[in-house]
PDB file of C-alpha atoms in Angstrom:
ATOM      1  CA  MET H   1     106.766 186.119 195.538  1.00 60.00           C
ATOM      2  CA  ASP H   2     110.476 186.946 195.583  1.00 79.00           C
ATOM      3  CA  GLU H   3     112.901 186.178 192.742  1.00 80.00           C
ATOM      4  CA  VAL H   4     114.217 182.970 194.307  1.00 72.00           C
ATOM      5  CA  THR H   5     110.721 181.618 194.913  1.00 81.00           C
ATOM      6  CA  THR H   6     109.694 182.561 191.374  1.00 87.00           C
ATOM      7  CA  ALA H   7     112.756 180.837 189.878  1.00 89.00           C
ATOM      8  CA  VAL H   8     112.130 177.671 191.900  1.00 90.00           C
ATOM      9  CA  ALA H   9     108.413 177.682 191.053  1.00 90.00           C
ATOM     10  CA  ASP H  10     109.128 178.139 187.325  1.00 92.00           C
ATOM     11  CA  ARG H  11     111.573 175.225 187.285  1.00 95.00           C
ATOM     12  CA  LEU H  12     109.115 173.149 189.285  1.00 95.00           C
ATOM     13  CA  ARG H  13     106.328 173.765 186.756  1.00 94.00           C
ATOM     14  CA  GLU H  14     108.724 172.677 183.996  1.00 95.00           C
ATOM     15  CA  VAL H  15     109.425 169.425 185.865  1.00 96.00           C
ATOM     16  CA  PHE H  16     105.687 168.749 186.089  1.00 96.00           C
ATOM     17  CA  ARG H  17     105.314 169.493 182.364  1.00 94.00           C
ATOM     18  CA  ARG H  18     108.120 167.081 181.441  1.00 95.00           C
ATOM     19  CA  CYS H  19     106.604 164.388 183.666  1.00 95.00           C
ATOM     20  CA  ASP H  20     103.190 165.006 182.086  1.00 93.00           C
ATOM     21  CA  VAL H  21     101.448 165.144 185.466  1.00 91.00           C
ATOM     22  CA  PRO H  22      98.970 165.800 186.941  1.00 90.00           C
ATOM     23  CA  PRO H  23      96.534 164.348 184.407  1.00 81.00           C
ATOM     24  CA  ARG H  24      94.451 167.523 184.378  1.00 85.00           C
ATOM     25  CA  GLY H  25      97.520 169.731 183.929  1.00 87.00           C
ATOM     26  CA  LEU H  26      98.639 172.772 185.878  1.00 90.00           C
ATOM     27  CA  ALA H  27      96.877 175.417 183.791  1.00 87.00           C
ATOM     28  CA  GLY H  28      95.275 177.806 186.231  1.00 88.00           C
ATOM     29  CA  ALA H  29      96.831 176.082 189.250  1.00 92.00           C
ATOM     30  CA  GLY H  30      98.064 178.492 191.878  1.00 93.00           C
ATOM     31  CA  PRO H  31     100.574 177.862 194.646  1.00 94.00           C
ATOM     32  CA  ASP H  32      97.812 176.625 196.981  1.00 96.00           C
ATOM     33  CA  THR H  33      95.891 174.447 194.511  1.00 96.00           C
ATOM     34  CA  ASP H  34      95.646 170.880 195.801  1.00 97.00           C
ATOM     35  CA  LEU H  35      97.440 168.778 193.182  1.00 97.00           C
ATOM     36  CA  TRP H  36      95.490 165.702 194.245  1.00 95.00           C
ATOM     37  CA  ASP H  37      92.320 167.500 193.140  1.00 94.00           C
ATOM     38  CA  LEU H  38      93.958 167.748 189.693  1.00 94.00           C
ATOM     39  CA  GLY H  39      94.482 163.997 189.528  1.00 93.00           C
ATOM     40  CA  MET H  40      97.828 163.444 191.247  1.00 95.00           C
ATOM     41  CA  ASP H  41      98.265 160.062 192.880  1.00 95.00           C
ATOM     42  CA  SER H  42     101.086 158.278 194.672  1.00 94.00           C
ATOM     43  CA  PHE H  43     102.680 157.008 191.444  1.00 96.00           C
ATOM     44  CA  ALA H  44     102.681 160.462 189.842  1.00 95.00           C
ATOM     45  CA  THR H  45     104.098 161.914 193.048  1.00 96.00           C
ATOM     46  CA  ILE H  46     107.026 159.489 193.011  1.00 97.00           C
ATOM     47  CA  LYS H  47     107.671 160.261 189.339  1.00 97.00           C
ATOM     48  CA  VAL H  48     107.714 163.994 190.065  1.00 97.00           C
ATOM     49  CA  MET H  49     109.781 163.585 193.235  1.00 98.00           C
ATOM     50  CA  VAL H  50     112.539 161.725 191.375  1.00 98.00           C
ATOM     51  CA  ALA H  51     112.490 164.291 188.559  1.00 98.00           C
ATOM     52  CA  ILE H  52     112.701 167.151 191.090  1.00 98.00           C
ATOM     53  CA  GLU H  53     115.652 165.499 192.818  1.00 98.00           C
ATOM     54  CA  GLU H  54     117.434 165.213 189.463  1.00 98.00           C
ATOM     55  CA  GLU H  55     116.544 168.746 188.323  1.00 97.00           C
ATOM     56  CA  PHE H  56     117.661 170.441 191.532  1.00 96.00           C
ATOM     57  CA  ALA H  57     120.456 167.990 192.474  1.00 95.00           C
ATOM     58  CA  ILE H  58     118.917 167.392 195.897  1.00 96.00           C
ATOM     59  CA  GLU H  59     117.519 164.458 197.821  1.00 95.00           C
ATOM     60  CA  PHE H  60     114.354 164.719 199.856  1.00 97.00           C
ATOM     61  CA  PRO H  61     114.977 163.467 203.405  1.00 96.00           C
ATOM     62  CA  ASP H  62     112.600 160.840 204.752  1.00 96.00           C
ATOM     63  CA  THR H  63     110.916 163.469 206.938  1.00 96.00           C
ATOM     64  CA  MET H  64     109.762 165.310 203.795  1.00 97.00           C
ATOM     65  CA  LEU H  65     108.373 162.241 202.038  1.00 96.00           C
ATOM     66  CA  THR H  66     104.794 163.030 202.977  1.00 96.00           C
ATOM     67  CA  ARG H  67     101.645 163.791 201.073  1.00 95.00           C
ATOM     68  CA  GLU H  68     101.619 167.210 202.740  1.00 97.00           C
ATOM     69  CA  THR H  69     105.012 168.113 201.225  1.00 98.00           C
ATOM     70  CA  PHE H  70     103.733 167.242 197.742  1.00 97.00           C
ATOM     71  CA  ARG H  71     100.158 168.548 198.146  1.00 97.00           C
ATOM     72  CA  THR H  72     100.604 171.913 196.381  1.00 97.00           C
ATOM     73  CA  LEU H  73     103.135 173.736 194.228  1.00 96.00           C
ATOM     74  CA  GLY H  74     103.626 176.083 197.173  1.00 96.00           C
ATOM     75  CA  SER H  75     104.423 173.272 199.605  1.00 97.00           C
ATOM     76  CA  ILE H  76     106.890 171.700 197.177  1.00 97.00           C
ATOM     77  CA  THR H  77     108.500 175.091 196.511  1.00 96.00           C
ATOM     78  CA  ALA H  78     108.863 175.694 200.264  1.00 95.00           C
ATOM     79  CA  ALA H  79     110.498 172.286 200.716  1.00 97.00           C
ATOM     80  CA  LEU H  80     112.869 172.981 197.829  1.00 96.00           C
ATOM     81  CA  GLU H  81     113.843 176.376 199.206  1.00 93.00           C
ATOM     82  CA  THR H  82     114.653 174.731 202.534  1.00 95.00           C
ATOM     83  CA  LEU H  83     116.781 172.073 200.837  1.00 95.00           C
ATOM     84  CA  LEU H  84     118.474 174.564 198.528  1.00 92.00           C
ATOM     85  CA  GLY H  85     119.343 176.977 201.319  1.00 88.00           C
ATOM     86  CA  ALA H  86     116.865 179.575 199.992  1.00 47.00           C
ATOM     87  CA  GLY H  87     118.741 180.393 196.827  1.00 46.00           C
ATOM     88  CA  ASP H  88     122.225 178.977 197.090  1.00 52.00           C
ATOM     89  CA  ARG H  89     121.684 176.567 194.188  1.00 49.00           C
ATOM     90  CA  VAL H  90     118.743 177.933 192.165  1.00 48.00           C
TER      91      VAL H  90
END
């Protein structure tokens, strides 16, 4: 994992902590752990999505508003890196 990815992933974990989701927590969750297996649902996803948009000063385009985008920490990090220009605003 490069420095940009690590910085984004660390901030992302902090967003999840502040939102108090998923219900089973992120302890031990890797970048490919399915967050829905940890108790995420559509309401928690919306809560996290809004918090991510505020934290990173971005807006997810409609094409990224899919369960697949928000399935894992890795998929969310990849989406963020795309939206942030891979480090321009980390």
